[in-house]
CSV table of C-alpha atoms in Angstrom, one decimal:
chain,number,residue,atom,x,y,z
A,1,UNK,CA,0.2,-0.3,-0.1
A,2,UNK,CA,1.3,3.6,-0.9
A,3,UNK,CA,0.2,6.4,1.5
A,4,UNK,CA,-1.2,9.0,-0.7
A,5,UNK,CA,-2.5,12.6,0.4
A,6,UNK,CA,-6.0,12.8,-0.6
A,7,UNK,CA,-6.9,16.4,-1.4
A,8,UNK,CA,-10.3,15.6,-2.7
A,9,UNK,CA,-11.1,15.5,0.9
A,10,UNK,CA,-9.3,17.9,2.5
A,11,UNK,CA,-9.6,20.6,-0.6
A,12,UNK,CA,-12.6,19.5,-2.5
A,13,UNK,CA,-12.5,23.0,-4.1
A,14,UNK,CA,-9.3,22.8,-5.8
A,15,UNK,CA,-9.0,22.3,-9.5
A,16,UNK,CA,-5.3,21.9,-10.4
A,17,UNK,CA,-2.7,20.4,-8.8
A,18,UNK,CA,1.7,19.8,-9.5
A,19,UNK,CA,2.8,16.7,-7.6
A,20,UNK,CA,5.3,13.8,-8.4
A,21,UNK,CA,5.0,10.6,-10.1
A,22,UNK,CA,5.0,7.8,-7.4
A,23,UNK,CA,4.8,4.6,-10.2
A,24,UNK,CA,3.0,3.7,-13.2
A,25,UNK,CA,2.3,0.2,-14.8
A,26,UNK,CA,0.8,-1.1,-17.7
A,27,UNK,CA,-2.2,-3.6,-17.3
A,28,UNK,CA,-3.4,-4.4,-20.9
A,29,UNK,CA,-4.3,-1.5,-22.8
A,30,UNK,CA,-4.1,1.0,-19.8
A,31,UNK,CA,-1.6,2.6,-17.8
A,32,UNK,CA,-2.2,2.4,-13.6
A,33,UNK,CA,-0.3,5.8,-12.5
A,34,UNK,CA,0.1,6.5,-8.7
A,35,UNK,CA,0.8,10.2,-7.9
A,36,UNK,CA,1.7,11.6,-4.7
A,37,UNK,CA,-1.1,13.2,-3.8
A,38,UNK,CA,-4.3,13.4,-5.8
A,39,UNK,CA,-7.4,15.9,-6.3
A,40,UNK,CA,-9.6,12.9,-8.3
A,41,UNK,CA,-12.0,11.1,-6.6
A,42,UNK,CA,-12.0,7.1,-7.2
A,43,UNK,CA,-15.3,5.3,-7.5
A,44,UNK,CA,-16.7,4.3,-4.0
A,45,UNK,CA,-19.6,5.1,-1.8
A,46,UNK,CA,-22.5,5.1,-4.5
A,47,UNK,CA,-20.6,7.9,-6.3
A,48,UNK,CA,-18.8,7.8,-9.7
A,49,UNK,CA,-15.3,8.8,-10.0
A,50,UNK,CA,-13.8,12.1,-10.9
A,51,UNK,CA,-12.4,13.0,-14.7
A,52,UNK,CA,-9.7,15.5,-15.9
A,53,UNK,CA,-6.4,15.1,-17.5
A,54,UNK,CA,-2.9,14.4,-15.9
A,55,UNK,CA,0.0,15.8,-18.1
A,56,UNK,CA,-3.0,16.7,-20.8
A,57,UNK,CA,-3.6,12.8,-21.2
A,58,UNK,CA,-7.5,12.1,-20.4
A,59,UNK,CA,-8.1,10.1,-17.2
A,60,UNK,CA,-10.5,7.1,-18.0
A,61,UNK,CA,-11.3,6.0,-14.5
A,62,UNK,CA,-10.1,6.1,-10.8
A,63,UNK,CA,-10.1,3.5,-8.5
A,64,UNK,CA,-8.6,2.4,-4.7
A,65,UNK,CA,-7.4,-0.6,-4.1
A,66,UNK,CA,-5.7,-1.8,-0.8
A,67,UNK,CA,-5.4,2.0,0.3
A,68,UNK,CA,-3.9,3.0,-3.2
A,69,UNK,CA,-5.3,5.4,-5.5
A,70,UNK,CA,-4.7,4.4,-9.1
A,71,UNK,CA,-5.6,6.6,-12.1
A,72,UNK,CA,-6.0,4.7,-15.4
A,73,UNK,CA,-4.8,6.7,-18.6
A,74,UNK,CA,-4.6,5.6,-22.4
A,75,UNK,CA,-0.8,6.2,-22.5
A,76,UNK,CA,2.0,6.5,-20.2
A,77,UNK,CA,3.3,9.5,-18.2
A,78,UNK,CA,7.1,11.0,-19.1
A,79,UNK,CA,9.1,12.1,-16.5
A,80,UNK,CA,8.9,12.2,-13.0
A,81,UNK,CA,6.1,15.0,-12.2
A,82,UNK,CA,2.3,15.3,-13.1
A,83,UNK,CA,0.3,18.3,-13.4
A,84,UNK,CA,-3.5,17.2,-12.6
A,85,UNK,CA,-6.3,19.5,-14.0
A,86,UNK,CA,-9.9,18.5,-12.9
A,87,UNK,CA,-13.2,18.3,-14.8
A,88,UNK,CA,-15.0,20.6,-12.3
A,89,UNK,CA,-18.1,20.9,-13.9
A,90,UNK,CA,-18.3,16.9,-13.1
A,91,UNK,CA,-16.9,17.2,-9.8
A,92,UNK,CA,-19.0,20.0,-8.9
A,93,UNK,CA,-22.1,17.9,-10.1
A,94,UNK,CA,-21.5,15.1,-8.1
A,95,UNK,CA,-21.0,17.1,-5.1
A,96,UNK,CA,-24.4,18.8,-5.8
A,97,UNK,CA,-25.9,15.2,-6.1
A,98,UNK,CA,-24.6,13.7,-3.3
A,99,UNK,CA,-24.6,16.6,-0.7
A,100,UNK,CA,-28.8,16.9,-1.8
A,101,UNK,CA,-29.1,13.2,-1.3
A,102,UNK,CA,-27.9,13.3,2.2
A,103,UNK,CA,-30.0,16.4,2.7
A,104,UNK,CA,-33.2,14.5,1.1
A,105,UNK,CA,-32.7,11.0,3.0
A,106,UNK,CA,-32.4,13.1,6.5
A,107,UNK,CA,-35.7,14.8,5.8
A,108,UNK,CA,-37.3,11.5,4.7
A,109,UNK,CA,-36.2,9.9,7.8
A,110,UNK,CA,-36.8,12.5,10.1
A,111,UNK,CA,-40.4,13.7,8.9
A,112,UNK,CA,-41.7,9.9,8.3
A,113,UNK,CA,-39.2,7.8,9.7
A,114,UNK,CA,-38.6,6.3,6.0
A,115,UNK,CA,-34.9,4.7,5.9
A,116,UNK,CA,-32.5,5.1,2.7
A,117,UNK,CA,-31.7,1.9,1.6
A,118,UNK,CA,-29.7,2.6,-1.5
A,119,UNK,CA,-28.5,5.4,-3.6
A,120,UNK,CA,-27.6,5.8,-7.0
A,121,UNK,CA,-25.8,8.9,-8.8
A,122,UNK,CA,-25.8,8.2,-12.6
A,123,UNK,CA,-24.9,10.3,-15.7
A,124,UNK,CA,-28.8,10.7,-16.5
A,125,UNK,CA,-30.5,10.7,-12.9
A,126,UNK,CA,-30.2,10.1,-9.4
A,127,UNK,CA,-32.3,8.0,-6.9
A,128,UNK,CA,-32.5,7.0,-3.6
A,129,UNK,CA,-34.8,3.8,-2.5
A,130,UNK,CA,-36.5,4.6,0.7
A,131,UNK,CA,-38.3,2.2,3.1
A,132,UNK,CA,-42.1,2.8,2.1
A,133,UNK,CA,-44.1,1.4,0.4
A,134,UNK,CA,-45.6,4.2,-1.4
A,135,UNK,CA,-45.4,7.9,-0.5
A,136,UNK,CA,-48.2,10.6,-1.2
A,137,UNK,CA,-48.1,13.2,-3.6
A,138,UNK,CA,-48.6,15.7,-0.3
A,139,UNK,CA,-45.9,13.9,1.4
A,140,UNK,CA,-43.3,14.5,-1.9
A,141,UNK,CA,-44.4,18.0,-1.7
A,142,UNK,CA,-43.6,18.7,1.9
A,143,UNK,CA,-40.2,17.0,1.8
A,144,UNK,CA,-39.2,19.0,-1.6
A,145,UNK,CA,-40.7,22.0,-0.1
A,146,UNK,CA,-38.5,21.3,3.4
A,147,UNK,CA,-35.2,20.5,1.5
A,148,UNK,CA,-35.1,23.5,-0.6
A,149,UNK,CA,-35.9,25.7,2.6
A,150,UNK,CA,-32.7,24.1,4.1
A,151,UNK,CA,-30.9,24.8,1.0
A,152,UNK,CA,-31.7,28.4,1.3
A,153,UNK,CA,-30.6,28.2,4.6
A,154,UNK,CA,-27.6,27.6,3.6
A,155,UNK,CA,-26.4,25.2,6.7
A,156,UNK,CA,-22.7,24.4,6.9
A,157,UNK,CA,-22.0,20.7,5.5
A,158,UNK,CA,-18.7,19.6,7.8
A,159,UNK,CA,-16.9,16.5,7.1
A,160,UNK,CA,-14.8,14.8,9.9
A,161,UNK,CA,-12.8,11.4,10.7
A,162,UNK,CA,-13.4,10.1,14.4
A,163,UNK,CA,-12.8,7.1,16.1
A,164,UNK,CA,-15.3,4.6,17.4
A,165,UNK,CA,-15.6,6.0,20.9
A,166,UNK,CA,-16.3,9.3,19.9
A,167,UNK,CA,-18.9,8.7,17.0
A,168,UNK,CA,-21.0,6.5,19.5
A,169,UNK,CA,-22.7,9.5,20.9
A,170,UNK,CA,-23.8,11.1,17.3
A,171,UNK,CA,-27.6,10.4,16.3
A,172,UNK,CA,-25.9,8.5,13.0
A,173,UNK,CA,-29.0,8.1,10.2
A,174,UNK,CA,-27.1,4.9,9.3
A,175,UNK,CA,-25.2,2.6,11.5
A,176,UNK,CA,-22.1,1.6,10.0
A,177,UNK,CA,-21.0,-2.2,9.1
A,178,UNK,CA,-17.5,-1.7,9.6
A,179,UNK,CA,-14.9,-1.1,12.7
A,180,UNK,CA,-12.1,1.6,12.8
A,181,UNK,CA,-12.1,5.3,12.1
A,182,UNK,CA,-15.4,6.6,10.5
A,183,UNK,CA,-15.9,9.7,8.1
A,184,UNK,CA,-19.0,11.4,9.1
A,185,UNK,CA,-20.7,14.0,7.0
A,186,UNK,CA,-22.6,16.3,9.1
A,187,UNK,CA,-25.2,19.1,7.5
A,188,UNK,CA,-25.0,21.1,10.9
A,189,UNK,CA,-26.9,19.8,13.5
A,190,UNK,CA,-29.6,18.3,11.5
A,191,UNK,CA,-28.2,15.2,9.8
A,192,UNK,CA,-24.9,12.8,10.6
A,193,UNK,CA,-23.8,10.1,8.2
A,194,UNK,CA,-20.9,8.0,7.3
A,195,UNK,CA,-20.1,8.8,3.8
A,196,UNK,CA,-16.8,8.6,1.7
A,197,UNK,CA,-18.0,10.7,-1.0
A,198,UNK,CA,-17.3,14.5,-2.0
A,199,UNK,CA,-19.7,17.3,-0.9
A,200,UNK,CA,-20.3,20.8,-1.0
A,201,UNK,CA,-19.5,23.0,1.9
A,202,UNK,CA,-22.8,24.6,2.5
A,203,UNK,CA,-26.2,23.4,2.0
A,204,UNK,CA,-26.5,26.5,-0.2
A,205,UNK,CA,-23.8,25.5,-2.6
A,206,UNK,CA,-26.7,22.5,-3.7
A,207,UNK,CA,-28.6,25.0,-5.2
A,208,UNK,CA,-32.1,23.3,-5.7
A,209,UNK,CA,-33.8,20.2,-5.2
A,210,UNK,CA,-36.2,18.5,-7.3
A,211,UNK,CA,-38.2,15.4,-6.9
A,212,UNK,CA,-39.1,14.3,-10.3
A,213,UNK,CA,-41.1,11.1,-9.8
A,214,UNK,CA,-41.4,7.8,-7.6
A,215,UNK,CA,-42.1,4.2,-8.5
A,216,UNK,CA,-42.4,1.1,-6.3
A,217,UNK,CA,-39.6,-1.2,-6.2
A,218,UNK,CA,-38.8,-4.3,-4.2
A,219,UNK,CA,-41.5,-3.5,-1.5
A,220,UNK,CA,-39.7,0.1,-1.3
A,221,UNK,CA,-40.1,3.2,-3.2
A,222,UNK,CA,-37.7,4.7,-5.6
A,223,UNK,CA,-37.6,8.5,-5.6
A,224,UNK,CA,-36.0,10.0,-8.6
A,225,UNK,CA,-34.2,13.6,-7.9
A,226,UNK,CA,-32.2,16.2,-9.2
A,227,UNK,CA,-30.0,18.8,-7.9
A,228,UNK,CA,-28.2,21.9,-8.6
A,229,UNK,CA,-27.4,22.5,-12.5
A,230,UNK,CA,-28.6,19.2,-13.3
A,231,UNK,CA,-32.2,20.3,-11.9
A,232,UNK,CA,-31.7,24.3,-13.3
A,233,UNK,CA,-31.3,22.2,-16.8
A,234,UNK,CA,-34.1,20.2,-16.5
A,235,UNK,CA,-36.4,22.8,-15.9
A,236,UNK,CA,-34.7,25.0,-18.7
A,237,UNK,CA,-35.8,21.7,-21.0
A,238,UNK,CA,-39.2,21.3,-19.6
A,239,UNK,CA,-39.6,25.0,-19.9
A,240,UNK,CA,-39.0,25.2,-23.9
A,241,UNK,CA,-41.4,22.4,-24.1
A,242,UNK,CA,-43.9,24.1,-22.2
A,243,UNK,CA,-43.4,27.5,-24.3
A,244,UNK,CA,-43.5,25.4,-28.0
A,245,UNK,CA,-47.2,23.7,-26.4
A,246,UNK,CA,-48.1,26.9,-25.4
A,247,UNK,CA,-47.7,28.6,-29.1
A,248,UNK,CA,-48.8,25.3,-30.9
A,249,UNK,CA,-52.2,25.1,-28.8
A,250,UNK,CA,-52.5,28.5,-28.6
A,251,UNK,CA,-53.7,28.1,-24.8
A,252,UNK,CA,-51.9,30.1,-21.7
A,253,UNK,CA,-49.8,27.8,-19.5
A,254,UNK,CA,-52.5,27.2,-16.9
A,255,UNK,CA,-54.8,25.9,-19.3
A,256,UNK,CA,-52.1,23.5,-21.3
A,257,UNK,CA,-53.5,20.4,-19.4
A,258,UNK,CA,-57.6,21.0,-20.1
A,259,UNK,CA,-56.4,22.3,-23.6
A,260,UNK,CA,-54.5,18.7,-24.5
A,261,UNK,CA,-57.0,16.7,-22.8
A,262,UNK,CA,-59.7,18.4,-24.7
A,263,UNK,CA,-57.6,17.6,-28.0
A,264,UNK,CA,-57.2,14.0,-27.1
A,265,UNK,CA,-60.9,13.9,-26.7
A,266,UNK,CA,-61.3,15.1,-30.1
A,267,UNK,CA,-58.7,12.8,-31.6
A,268,UNK,CA,-60.9,9.8,-30.0
A,269,UNK,CA,-64.1,10.9,-31.4
A,270,UNK,CA,-62.3,11.6,-35.0
A,271,UNK,CA,-61.0,8.0,-35.0
A,272,UNK,CA,-64.2,6.6,-34.1
A,273,UNK,CA,-65.9,8.3,-36.8
A,274,UNK,CA,-63.1,7.4,-38.9
A,275,UNK,CA,-63.7,3.6,-38.1
A,276,UNK,CA,-67.4,3.8,-38.8
A,277,UNK,CA,-66.8,5.5,-42.2
A,278,UNK,CA,-64.2,2.8,-43.2
A,279,UNK,CA,-67.0,-0.2,-41.9
A,280,UNK,CA,-69.4,1.7,-44.4
A,281,UNK,CA,-67.3,1.7,-47.0
A,282,UNK,CA,-66.0,-1.7,-46.7
A,283,UNK,CA,-70.0,-3.0,-46.4
A,284,UNK,CA,-70.7,-0.8,-49.9
A,285,UNK,CA,-67.4,-2.5,-51.4
A,286,UNK,CA,-68.6,-5.5,-50.3
A,287,UNK,CA,-71.9,-5.4,-51.6
A,288,UNK,CA,-70.5,-4.3,-55.1
A,289,UNK,CA,-68.2,-7.4,-55.2
A,290,UNK,CA,-71.3,-9.8,-54.6
A,291,UNK,CA,-73.1,-7.8,-57.2
A,292,UNK,CA,-70.5,-8.0,-59.8
A,293,UNK,CA,-69.6,-11.3,-60.1
A,294,UNK,CA,-70.0,-14.8,-58.8
A,295,UNK,CA,-67.6,-16.7,-56.4
A,296,UNK,CA,-65.1,-17.4,-56.1
A,297,UNK,CA,-64.4,-13.6,-55.7
A,298,UNK,CA,-61.0,-12.3,-57.1
A,299,UNK,CA,-59.7,-9.0,-56.0
A,300,UNK,CA,-56.3,-7.3,-56.7
A,301,UNK,CA,-55.8,-4.5,-53.9
A,302,UNK,CA,-52.3,-3.2,-54.1
A,303,UNK,CA,-52.8,0.0,-52.3
A,304,UNK,CA,-55.0,-1.8,-49.0
A,305,UNK,CA,-53.5,-2.7,-45.8
A,306,UNK,CA,-53.5,-6.7,-44.5
A,307,UNK,CA,-56.0,-5.8,-41.9
A,308,UNK,CA,-58.6,-3.9,-44.4
A,309,UNK,CA,-58.1,-6.6,-46.9
A,310,UNK,CA,-59.2,-9.3,-44.4
A,311,UNK,CA,-62.3,-6.9,-43.3
A,312,UNK,CA,-63.4,-6.7,-46.7
A,313,UNK,CA,-63.3,-10.7,-47.3
A,314,UNK,CA,-65.2,-10.6,-43.8
A,315,UNK,CA,-67.7,-8.6,-45.2
A,316,UNK,CA,-68.2,-10.1,-48.8
A,317,UNK,CA,-68.3,-13.8,-47.0
A,318,UNK,CA,-71.1,-11.8,-44.7
A,319,UNK,CA,-73.3,-11.4,-47.4
A,320,UNK,CA,-72.9,-14.8,-49.5
A,321,UNK,CA,-71.5,-18.1,-49.4
A,322,UNK,CA,-68.2,-18.5,-51.3
A,323,UNK,CA,-64.6,-17.9,-51.7
A,324,UNK,CA,-62.5,-14.8,-51.6
A,325,UNK,CA,-59.1,-14.5,-53.0
A,326,UNK,CA,-57.2,-11.0,-52.6
A,327,UNK,CA,-53.9,-10.3,-54.1
A,328,UNK,CA,-52.1,-7.7,-51.7
A,329,UNK,CA,-48.8,-7.1,-53.2
A,330,UNK,CA,-46.6,-9.8,-52.4
A,331,UNK,CA,-49.5,-11.8,-50.3
A,332,UNK,CA,-52.2,-13.9,-51.4
A,333,UNK,CA,-55.1,-13.8,-48.9
A,334,UNK,CA,-57.9,-16.4,-49.2
A,335,UNK,CA,-60.5,-17.3,-47.2
A,336,UNK,CA,-64.4,-19.0,-47.7
A,337,UNK,CA,-67.4,-20.0,-45.8
A,338,UNK,CA,-68.4,-23.3,-48.0
A,339,UNK,CA,-69.2,-26.4,-46.1
A,340,UNK,CA,-67.4,-28.4,-48.8
A,341,UNK,CA,-64.7,-25.9,-49.9
A,342,UNK,CA,-61.1,-26.8,-49.8
A,343,UNK,CA,-58.8,-26.8,-46.7
A,344,UNK,CA,-57.2,-23.7,-47.5
A,345,UNK,CA,-53.9,-24.2,-45.3
A,346,UNK,CA,-53.6,-27.2,-46.8
A,347,UNK,CA,-53.7,-25.9,-50.2
A,348,UNK,CA,-50.8,-23.3,-49.2
A,349,UNK,CA,-48.7,-26.1,-48.2
A,350,UNK,CA,-48.9,-28.4,-51.2
A,351,UNK,CA,-49.3,-25.6,-54.3
A,352,UNK,CA,-47.6,-22.3,-52.3
A,353,UNK,CA,-44.6,-23.8,-50.3
A,354,UNK,CA,-42.9,-25.8,-53.7
A,355,UNK,CA,-42.7,-22.4,-55.4
A,356,UNK,CA,-41.4,-20.5,-52.9
A,357,UNK,CA,-44.2,-19.1,-50.9
A,358,UNK,CA,-44.3,-18.9,-47.2
A,359,UNK,CA,-47.6,-19.0,-45.1
A,360,UNK,CA,-50.2,-21.3,-43.9
A,361,UNK,CA,-53.7,-21.1,-42.4
A,362,UNK,CA,-56.9,-23.1,-41.3
A,363,UNK,CA,-59.3,-25.0,-43.3
A,364,UNK,CA,-61.2,-21.5,-43.9
A,365,UNK,CA,-58.7,-18.9,-44.3
A,366,UNK,CA,-54.7,-18.8,-44.7
A,367,UNK,CA,-52.4,-16.3,-46.5
A,368,UNK,CA,-48.9,-16.5,-48.3
A,369,UNK,CA,-46.3,-14.1,-49.0
A,370,UNK,CA,-44.1,-14.6,-52.4
A,371,UNK,CA,-40.6,-12.8,-52.8
A,372,UNK,CA,-40.6,-13.9,-55.9
A,373,UNK,CA,-43.3,-12.1,-58.4
A,374,UNK,CA,-43.2,-14.8,-60.8
A,375,UNK,CA,-44.0,-17.6,-58.4
A,376,UNK,CA,-47.0,-15.8,-57.1
A,377,UNK,CA,-48.0,-15.7,-60.5
A,378,UNK,CA,-47.7,-19.1,-60.8
A,379,UNK,CA,-49.9,-19.9,-57.8
A,380,UNK,CA,-52.5,-17.9,-58.8
A,381,UNK,CA,-52.7,-19.7,-62.3
A,382,UNK,CA,-52.7,-22.9,-60.0
A,383,UNK,CA,-55.8,-21.3,-58.3
A,384,UNK,CA,-57.8,-21.1,-61.5
A,385,UNK,CA,-57.3,-24.3,-62.1
A,386,UNK,CA,-57.9,-25.9,-58.5
A,387,UNK,CA,-60.6,-23.4,-57.4
A,388,UNK,CA,-61.8,-21.6,-60.3
A,389,UNK,CA,-61.0,-17.6,-59.9
A,390,UNK,CA,-61.2,-15.6,-62.8
A,391,UNK,CA,-58.4,-12.9,-62.6
A,392,UNK,CA,-59.7,-11.5,-65.9
A,393,UNK,CA,-62.6,-10.0,-63.9
């Protein structure tokens, strides 16, 4: 184990560092670099690692193993000195989200006794799983309001390491499951929690906290939230959507919900009317088919959907006894309602499959697809012989 000064704890707002290279070793396609001191936080405690550069080389990963912090680079470093530059935007984001999580978890426990069982800090969202079967909208609003009141209160966020005999008296929100010294993150006089992550110095630096939604998860409730710049960006994006909807629907913002519901209801009514008109049209076309020729009825419908073709076939057979054969692009759809009619599924198997057709069906309904137009024409010619369709009508 190599002792390394962890400046991300003692100087979490530091963005650059000049230090010495202790060692570097190749592992696969990457290089593991150990520095005398570091500003880069390694993955741990539910928080992702920092990013940045060392001597201009982009940092791929940071991890701690047996007390040594390794910086993963795509290429080796030259010389014995290193200039580390932190991706500050990422660090600040992680501090805002992590400190916001402590605040949110503490409020849920203080207000309702809901413990936080797990925490996720990802690139897209943050979430906590709390020991509540569900939470009401009223509870959600109350917790969110109190969180932002404490953010505006700009409480100090303190970090310190204590020996077991010194932290026993603290009202820790989570009981540690390991022995030895413990790093405590305290939101002054409000929350005490063991944590190895990086945090803001005052709650005001969290900026704001917004609960996005909740869902049930393994008997608990998962609470999705955003803090700081993430929450502001989320608000900006949603404001743009809202602004576009106001212009599109010609309705003021408070009336958008009512306007959208009215438009959806109108759309539903129009779709119902359209379906009724389609049914009337199909019935009319079926009457035309039956009146123009005798069974078996042959129809070539290149611009009709499979569903509409099947509806027309059923409509024809509802008017008379007979057989319907429909050519639909590369498909052929067959159906009949004859007591002594041919077994259509078997017909397709025996006559269409040898020609390369794919499909099948029941004794009274079948369909087959042909990739080769000539094979389809050959099958239709066989139907002229087998069932007597007339393609010239």
